[in-house]
Tab-separated table of C-alpha atoms and ligand atoms in Angstrom:
chain	number	residue	atom	x	y	z
I	1	MET	CA	0.000	0.000	0.000
I	2	LYS	CA	1.337	3.437	-0.930
I	3	MET	CA	1.505	5.648	2.165
I	4	ILE	CA	2.134	9.349	1.929
I	5	ARG	CA	2.988	10.796	5.330
I	6	THR	CA	3.121	14.540	5.586
I	7	LYS	CA	4.358	16.898	8.258
I	8	MET	CA	1.742	19.006	10.005
I	9	LYS	CA	1.949	22.716	9.225
I	10	THR	CA	2.808	25.011	12.110
I	11	LYS	CA	0.106	27.460	13.262
I	12	GLU	CA	1.921	30.331	11.608
I	13	GLU	CA	2.414	28.535	8.284
I	14	ALA	CA	-1.260	27.529	8.145
I	15	ILE	CA	-2.444	31.092	8.679
I	16	ILE	CA	-0.037	32.664	6.209
I	17	MET	CA	-0.711	30.073	3.520
I	18	GLY	CA	-4.485	29.840	3.971
I	19	ILE	CA	-6.203	26.760	2.667
I	20	PRO	CA	-4.616	24.886	-0.280
I	21	THR	CA	-5.774	25.259	-3.897
I	22	ILE	CA	-5.705	22.230	-6.176
I	23	ASP	CA	-5.768	22.482	-9.962
I	24	LEU	CA	-7.871	19.574	-11.224
I	25	SER	CA	-6.468	19.938	-14.746
I	26	MET	CA	-2.992	18.805	-13.598
I	27	GLU	CA	-1.800	16.084	-15.945
I	28	ASN	CA	0.307	14.071	-13.527
I	29	ARG	CA	-2.399	11.974	-11.849
I	30	SER	CA	-0.251	10.555	-9.066
I	31	GLU	CA	1.027	14.026	-8.144
I	32	LEU	CA	-2.569	15.267	-8.166
I	33	SER	CA	-3.797	12.438	-5.923
I	34	GLU	CA	-0.913	13.071	-3.506
I	35	LYS	CA	-1.877	16.745	-3.306
I	36	VAL	CA	-5.503	15.864	-2.583
I	37	VAL	CA	-4.546	13.417	0.202
I	38	LYS	CA	-2.138	15.983	1.696
I	39	ALA	CA	-4.809	18.722	1.677
I	40	CYS	CA	-7.361	16.364	3.275
I	41	GLU	CA	-4.864	15.350	5.963
I	42	GLU	CA	-3.470	18.769	6.773
I	43	PHE	CA	-6.540	21.004	6.408
I	44	GLY	CA	-9.681	18.958	5.622
I	45	ILE	CA	-10.674	21.814	3.321
I	46	PHE	CA	-9.319	23.052	-0.010
I	47	LYS	CA	-10.299	24.931	-3.136
I	48	VAL	CA	-10.483	23.209	-6.513
I	49	GLU	CA	-9.785	25.062	-9.750
I	50	ASN	CA	-10.468	23.975	-13.313
I	51	HIS	CA	-13.439	21.784	-12.467
I	52	LYS	CA	-15.660	20.796	-15.374
I	53	VAL	CA	-18.966	22.267	-14.168
I	54	PRO	CA	-20.226	24.836	-16.718
I	55	LEU	CA	-20.557	28.297	-15.171
I	56	GLU	CA	-24.009	28.521	-16.715
I	57	VAL	CA	-25.136	25.633	-14.450
I	58	VAL	CA	-23.865	27.501	-11.395
I	59	SER	CA	-25.464	30.818	-12.488
I	60	ARG	CA	-28.860	29.207	-13.118
I	61	MET	CA	-28.821	27.688	-9.620
I	62	GLU	CA	-27.812	31.020	-8.125
I	63	GLU	CA	-30.618	32.835	-9.986
I	64	GLU	CA	-33.217	30.307	-8.787
I	65	GLY	CA	-31.945	30.631	-5.217
I	66	ALA	CA	-31.995	34.444	-5.353
I	67	GLU	CA	-35.515	34.430	-6.828
I	68	PHE	CA	-36.788	32.158	-4.045
I	69	PHE	CA	-35.193	34.076	-1.155
I	70	ALA	CA	-36.498	37.400	-2.557
I	71	LYS	CA	-40.100	36.214	-2.032
I	72	PRO	CA	-42.243	37.447	0.849
I	73	SER	CA	-41.787	35.403	4.049
I	74	MET	CA	-45.352	33.997	3.901
I	75	GLU	CA	-44.685	32.491	0.476
I	76	LYS	CA	-41.346	31.002	1.521
I	77	GLN	CA	-42.917	29.425	4.623
I	78	GLN	CA	-45.133	27.394	2.300
I	79	ALA	CA	-42.025	25.387	1.362
I	80	GLY	CA	-41.287	24.652	5.048
I	81	PRO	CA	-40.632	23.527	7.703
I	82	PRO	CA	-37.319	21.771	6.955
I	83	ASN	CA	-38.283	18.556	8.799
I	84	PRO	CA	-36.529	16.822	7.235
I	85	PHE	CA	-36.515	18.876	3.999
I	86	GLY	CA	-37.824	22.254	2.860
I	87	TYR	CA	-37.494	25.938	3.794
I	88	GLY	CA	-36.025	26.938	7.151
I	89	CYS	CA	-35.442	30.292	8.782
I	90	LYS	CA	-33.068	30.862	11.730
I	91	ASN	CA	-33.625	27.440	13.364
I	92	ILE	CA	-30.911	24.908	12.514
I	93	GLY	CA	-31.872	21.278	13.243
I	94	ASN	CA	-34.328	20.373	15.990
I	95	ASN	CA	-32.249	20.816	19.092
I	96	GLY	CA	-32.343	24.548	19.727
I	97	ASP	CA	-29.556	25.791	17.421
I	98	VAL	CA	-30.172	29.094	15.678
I	99	GLY	CA	-28.341	31.147	13.057
I	100	GLU	CA	-28.661	34.382	11.109
I	101	LEU	CA	-29.835	32.728	7.924
I	102	GLU	CA	-32.624	31.181	5.929
I	103	TYR	CA	-32.167	28.102	3.787
I	104	LEU	CA	-33.574	25.399	1.556
I	105	LEU	CA	-32.699	21.786	2.404
I	106	LEU	CA	-33.339	19.407	-0.486
I	107	HIS	CA	-32.802	15.669	-0.862
I	108	THR	CA	-30.891	15.098	-4.126
I	109	ASN	CA	-33.178	12.350	-5.431
I	110	PRO	CA	-34.713	13.771	-8.696
I	111	LEU	CA	-38.200	12.484	-7.748
I	112	PHE	CA	-38.009	14.390	-4.480
I	113	ILE	CA	-36.778	17.533	-6.292
I	114	SER	CA	-39.605	17.358	-8.797
I	115	GLN	CA	-42.253	17.054	-6.013
I	116	THR	CA	-40.742	19.767	-3.786
I	117	SER	CA	-40.230	22.238	-6.642
I	118	LYS	CA	-44.010	22.702	-6.788
I	119	THR	CA	-43.965	24.373	-3.365
I	120	ILE	CA	-40.871	26.441	-4.147
I	121	SER	CA	-41.385	27.966	-7.565
I	122	ILE	CA	-44.148	29.119	-9.875
I	123	ASP	CA	-42.111	27.483	-12.630
I	124	PRO	CA	-41.299	24.110	-10.999
I	125	ASN	CA	-39.699	22.639	-14.126
I	126	LYS	CA	-37.268	25.539	-14.427
I	127	PHE	CA	-36.408	25.272	-10.717
I	128	SER	CA	-35.990	21.478	-10.714
I	129	GLY	CA	-33.965	21.642	-13.958
I	130	ALA	CA	-31.519	24.106	-12.417
I	131	VAL	CA	-31.274	22.105	-9.170
I	132	ASN	CA	-30.781	18.729	-10.885
I	133	ASP	CA	-28.077	20.136	-13.183
I	134	TYR	CA	-26.273	21.729	-10.242
I	135	ILE	CA	-26.457	18.505	-8.232
I	136	GLU	CA	-25.018	16.531	-11.168
I	137	GLY	CA	-22.137	19.031	-11.429
I	138	ALA	CA	-21.357	19.045	-7.701
I	139	LYS	CA	-21.648	15.251	-7.547
I	140	GLY	CA	-19.150	15.022	-10.434
I	141	VAL	CA	-16.650	17.144	-8.495
I	142	ALA	CA	-17.204	15.044	-5.346
I	143	CYS	CA	-16.671	11.790	-7.286
I	144	GLU	CA	-13.488	13.119	-8.902
I	145	ILE	CA	-12.091	14.051	-5.491
I	146	LEU	CA	-13.076	10.730	-3.903
I	147	GLU	CA	-11.425	8.807	-6.757
I	148	LEU	CA	-8.241	10.836	-6.253
I	149	VAL	CA	-8.408	10.206	-2.494
I	150	VAL	CA	-8.704	6.464	-3.045
I	151	GLU	CA	-5.809	6.478	-5.538
I	152	GLY	CA	-3.636	8.594	-3.244
I	153	LEU	CA	-4.292	6.252	-0.329
I	154	GLY	CA	-3.325	3.221	-2.400
I	155	VAL	CA	-6.774	1.608	-2.214
I	156	GLN	CA	-7.281	-0.990	-4.969
I	157	HIS	CA	-10.896	-0.319	-5.957
I	158	LYS	CA	-10.882	3.119	-7.627
I	159	PHE	CA	-14.619	3.635	-7.083
I	160	ALA	CA	-14.727	2.370	-3.474
I	161	LEU	CA	-15.976	5.770	-2.228
I	162	SER	CA	-17.367	7.533	-5.305
I	163	ASN	CA	-19.784	4.633	-5.913
I	164	LEU	CA	-21.499	5.441	-2.632
I	165	ILE	CA	-22.604	8.896	-3.698
I	166	LYS	CA	-23.343	7.760	-7.293
I	167	HIS	CA	-25.676	5.099	-5.879
I	168	LEU	CA	-29.355	5.595	-6.830
I	169	GLN	CA	-30.274	5.459	-3.138
I	170	SER	CA	-27.538	7.841	-2.047
I	171	ASP	CA	-28.757	10.026	0.854
I	172	SER	CA	-26.952	13.135	-0.451
I	173	VAL	CA	-28.433	16.550	0.301
I	174	LEU	CA	-28.320	20.017	-1.265
I	175	ARG	CA	-28.544	23.034	1.003
I	176	ILE	CA	-28.865	26.621	-0.212
I	177	ASN	CA	-28.067	29.115	2.539
I	178	HIS	CA	-29.005	32.787	2.385
I	179	TYR	CA	-27.480	35.130	4.967
I	180	PRO	CA	-28.953	38.645	5.084
I	181	PRO	CA	-26.512	41.608	5.108
I	182	ASN	CA	-24.920	42.165	8.523
I	183	ILE	CA	-25.725	45.777	9.176
I	184	ASN	CA	-24.449	45.716	12.783
I	185	ASN	CA	-21.044	47.211	13.186
I	186	LYS	CA	-19.628	44.019	14.681
I	187	PRO	CA	-18.907	40.609	13.170
I	188	SER	CA	-21.456	37.951	14.105
I	189	ILE	CA	-21.589	34.167	13.870
I	190	ALA	CA	-24.342	33.413	11.384
I	191	PHE	CA	-23.860	29.606	11.296
I	192	GLY	CA	-22.175	28.087	14.320
I	193	GLU	CA	-19.105	25.875	14.468
I	194	HIS	CA	-19.646	22.273	13.353
I	195	SER	CA	-18.395	19.481	11.114
I	196	ASP	CA	-20.551	18.043	8.343
I	197	PRO	CA	-21.663	14.459	9.057
I	198	GLN	CA	-21.483	13.185	5.449
I	199	ILE	CA	-18.514	11.946	3.348
I	200	LEU	CA	-17.618	15.111	1.459
I	201	THR	CA	-19.087	18.599	1.102
I	202	ILE	CA	-18.793	20.610	-2.112
I	203	MET	CA	-19.320	24.305	-1.354
I	204	ARG	CA	-19.741	27.275	-3.642
I	205	SER	CA	-20.731	30.791	-2.615
I	206	ASN	CA	-21.210	34.235	-4.067
I	207	HIS	CA	-18.502	36.827	-3.405
I	208	VAL	CA	-19.607	37.701	0.150
I	209	THR	CA	-16.989	36.513	2.698
I	210	GLY	CA	-18.090	34.419	5.667
I	211	LEU	CA	-16.797	30.857	5.734
I	212	GLN	CA	-14.076	30.123	8.277
I	213	ALA	CA	-12.378	26.790	8.887
I	214	SER	CA	-10.524	25.599	11.966
I	215	THR	CA	-6.977	24.296	11.570
I	216	HIS	CA	-5.887	21.193	13.498
I	217	HIS	CA	-4.304	23.672	15.928
I	218	GLY	CA	-7.736	25.198	16.582
I	219	LEU	CA	-7.115	28.500	14.769
I	220	TRP	CA	-9.849	29.985	12.590
I	221	ILE	CA	-8.805	30.839	9.051
I	222	THR	CA	-11.013	32.809	6.699
I	223	VAL	CA	-11.762	31.154	3.369
I	224	PRO	CA	-11.794	33.914	0.715
I	225	PRO	CA	-14.848	33.355	-1.492
I	226	ASP	CA	-14.424	32.492	-5.158
I	227	PRO	CA	-17.761	32.325	-6.999
I	228	THR	CA	-16.242	30.537	-10.011
I	229	GLN	CA	-14.668	27.672	-8.053
I	230	PHE	CA	-15.640	25.005	-5.526
I	231	PHE	CA	-14.417	24.262	-2.014
I	232	VAL	CA	-14.162	20.710	-0.713
I	233	MET	CA	-14.615	19.762	2.945
I	234	VAL	CA	-13.916	16.421	4.645
I	235	GLY	CA	-16.966	15.138	6.541
I	236	ASP	CA	-17.300	12.786	9.532
I	237	ALA	CA	-17.957	9.686	7.367
I	238	LEU	CA	-14.691	10.219	5.437
I	239	GLN	CA	-12.879	10.510	8.764
I	240	VAL	CA	-14.129	7.005	9.585
I	241	PHE	CA	-13.438	5.576	6.092
I	242	THR	CA	-9.802	6.707	6.532
I	243	ASN	CA	-9.700	5.482	10.169
I	244	GLY	CA	-8.997	9.010	11.419
I	245	ARG	CA	-6.155	9.710	8.976
I	246	PHE	CA	-8.337	12.535	7.615
I	247	ARG	CA	-10.299	14.562	10.147
I	248	SER	CA	-13.600	16.250	9.376
I	249	VAL	CA	-13.077	19.997	9.218
I	250	ARG	CA	-14.805	22.207	11.767
I	251	HIS	CA	-16.154	25.328	10.122
I	252	ARG	CA	-18.534	28.233	10.742
I	253	VAL	CA	-19.850	31.359	9.066
I	254	LEU	CA	-18.747	34.690	10.514
I	255	LEU	CA	-20.367	37.669	8.853
I	256	THR	CA	-18.513	40.940	8.969
I	257	ASN	CA	-20.064	44.239	8.074
I	258	THR	CA	-21.492	43.775	4.615
I	259	MET	CA	-24.170	45.457	2.552
I	260	LYS	CA	-24.772	42.333	0.516
I	261	ALA	CA	-26.346	38.993	1.330
I	262	ARG	CA	-24.211	35.836	1.261
I	263	MET	CA	-25.552	32.844	-0.592
I	264	SER	CA	-23.856	29.457	-0.367
I	265	MET	CA	-24.735	26.195	-2.089
I	266	MET	CA	-23.678	23.092	-0.246
I	267	TYR	CA	-23.726	19.594	-1.710
I	268	PHE	CA	-23.334	16.974	1.024
I	269	GLY	CA	-22.303	13.627	-0.512
I	270	ALA	CA	-23.639	10.684	1.508
I	271	PRO	CA	-24.062	6.906	1.004
I	272	PRO	CA	-27.390	5.037	1.076
I	273	LEU	CA	-28.934	4.828	4.562
I	274	ASN	CA	-28.173	1.098	4.966
I	275	TRP	CA	-24.497	1.427	4.009
I	276	TRP	CA	-21.883	0.475	6.639
I	277	ILE	CA	-19.423	3.192	7.570
I	278	THR	CA	-16.195	1.377	8.487
I	279	PRO	CA	-12.541	2.091	7.654
I	280	LEU	CA	-11.464	0.979	4.158
I	281	PRO	CA	-9.840	-2.479	4.455
I	282	GLU	CA	-6.507	-1.202	3.052
I	283	ILE	CA	-6.317	1.426	5.796
I	284	VAL	CA	-6.608	-0.893	8.796
I	285	SER	CA	-4.180	-3.688	9.605
I	286	PRO	CA	-4.986	-5.313	12.936
I	287	PRO	CA	-3.511	-5.857	15.452
I	288	GLN	CA	-1.069	-2.897	14.997
I	289	ASN	CA	-3.581	-0.585	13.310
I	290	PRO	CA	-7.114	-1.717	14.213
I	291	SER	CA	-10.302	0.198	13.447
I	292	ARG	CA	-10.706	3.183	15.742
I	293	TYR	CA	-14.490	3.170	15.287
I	294	LYS	CA	-17.306	0.751	16.080
I	295	PRO	CA	-19.171	-0.188	12.868
I	296	PHE	CA	-22.389	1.720	12.119
I	297	THR	CA	-24.633	2.362	9.141
I	298	TRP	CA	-25.096	5.821	7.650
I	299	GLY	CA	-28.743	5.699	8.821
I	300	GLN	CA	-27.643	5.009	12.419
I	301	TYR	CA	-25.082	7.818	12.286
I	302	LYS	CA	-27.558	10.263	10.832
I	303	LYS	CA	-30.094	9.465	13.541
I	304	ALA	CA	-27.435	9.984	16.215
I	305	ALA	CA	-26.183	13.178	14.530
I	306	TYR	CA	-29.659	14.660	14.346
I	307	SER	CA	-30.194	14.050	18.070
I	308	HIS	CA	-27.148	16.227	18.810
I	309	ARG	CA	-26.508	19.954	18.921
I	310	LEU	CA	-24.806	21.530	15.906
I	311	GLY	CA	-21.371	21.953	17.553
I	312	ASP	CA	-21.177	18.503	19.173
I	313	CYS	CA	-18.387	16.046	18.268
I	314	ARG	CA	-20.799	13.382	17.099
I	315	LEU	CA	-18.215	10.732	16.260
I	316	ASP	CA	-17.095	10.439	19.894
I	317	GLN	CA	-19.775	7.916	20.814
I	318	PHE	CA	-18.604	5.629	17.974
I	319	LYS	CA	-14.925	5.609	18.936
I	320	VAL	CA	-13.474	2.320	20.135
I	321	HIS	CA	-11.349	4.138	22.729
I	322	HIS	CA	-12.912	7.346	23.916
I	323	ASP	CA	-9.560	8.758	24.985
I	324	THR	CA	-8.056	8.771	21.449
I	325	PRO	CA	-7.927	12.290	19.938
I	326	TYR	CA	-9.616	11.301	16.622
V	1	LIG	C1	-28.165	20.729	14.665
V	1	LIG	C2	-28.199	20.017	13.574
V	1	LIG	C3	-28.390	20.601	12.210
V	1	LIG	C4	-27.891	19.478	11.317
V	1	LIG	C5	-28.485	18.296	12.058
V	1	LIG	C6	-27.998	18.549	13.468
V	1	LIG	O1	-28.728	17.850	14.456
V	1	LIG	C7	-26.503	18.191	13.533
V	1	LIG	C8	-25.843	18.260	12.120
V	1	LIG	C9	-26.336	19.470	11.312
V	1	LIG	C10	-25.920	19.415	9.852
V	1	LIG	C11	-24.612	20.153	9.526
V	1	LIG	C12	-24.299	19.981	8.027
V	1	LIG	C13	-25.527	20.205	7.136
V	1	LIG	O2	-25.784	21.590	7.043
V	1	LIG	C14	-26.764	19.481	7.695
V	1	LIG	C15	-27.934	19.544	6.702
V	1	LIG	C16	-26.408	18.083	8.061
V	1	LIG	O3	-26.536	17.073	7.406
V	1	LIG	O4	-25.925	18.054	9.352
V	1	LIG	C17	-27.061	20.041	9.082
V	1	LIG	C18	-28.306	19.518	9.818
V	1	LIG	C19	-29.546	20.389	9.595
V	1	LIG	O5	-29.442	21.607	9.410
V	1	LIG	O6	-30.647	19.824	9.651
V	2	AKG	O1	-22.542	28.991	4.190
V	2	AKG	C1	-21.460	28.436	4.314
V	2	AKG	O2	-20.463	28.824	3.740
V	2	AKG	C2	-21.328	27.210	5.203
V	2	AKG	C3	-22.638	26.569	5.584
V	2	AKG	C4	-22.469	25.243	6.233
V	2	AKG	O3	-21.466	24.970	6.849
V	2	AKG	C5	-23.530	24.228	6.104
V	2	AKG	O4	-24.550	24.505	5.435
V	2	AKG	O5	-23.359	23.116	6.652
V	3	FE2	FE1	-21.320	22.816	7.270
């Protein structure tokens, strides 16, 4: 098995460098996969350039999102509440978390999108067309990254992870967040610190700054927005698939004084509900390197995650030894 061990950046280096950028058009595939593994290990978040998603697909999704959020509150409420999917305002989850935002949470299954679009838009076909195209694009980026991860880790089956989110019954989710302008003179946390429970998150936002990610040293670094590119974040399930070699990135949204609203589109790539989340066989080698996590299905993890507060470390209860750091 090919193992690429990298040295952890110092606090200072991490802040000066910011998060890594990876050019997906790089021709040397093994160099590219090494870069992806290194970025996942050291930061758990990185920007990807030269993806193949047409900008027109991104703009159509953004226009549909902007059109929806510009509607009167009464009309938007008709697409809610977000239990489990639909329009939400300020409340995040069901356990008392709140944020300065409104959002649409959509399951990525096209049948679900087609049904839900009727409550969201007066032109449901236009809305569902834009959403389905965006989901296909974001899923493509997620699959590309997961295939590079698998190659970089020396795992035999190239599609071991990407097949999970390509699966017809994949439980992937699309979330469109809309943060109103922060007219107070002080920065405020609009979406609290958390990690995403799924395998991989593909994020894209307009040009309004807000996303911050925590380094392994616990320092917050601001992620400068880039509306033409995507950002990739390691989720809890990928932490388990790599037996803790990658760690899910803790992130939050901090809004500084801005006259414009922030809009972010988040694709959360997840396996089918009955899929087991256990370290990839090539990653564990008992007895020296046993699994650090008890086996669980995605459905079990999701249920546990949804019974927690946003900022909780939800993987802790699945660790074999509770005293291990990750
Ligand atoms: C407080 C919560 C909101 C959340 C479900 C949870 O109970 C814990 C995880 C949260 C999160 C974070 C990433 C995604 O935005 C999200 C949709 C997800 O899958 O897990 C949210 C959940 C949510 O907003 O419902
Ligand atoms: O809006 C953002 O940039 C991040 C939102 C987020 O972390 C989420 O939706 O889970
Ligand atoms: Fe998140």
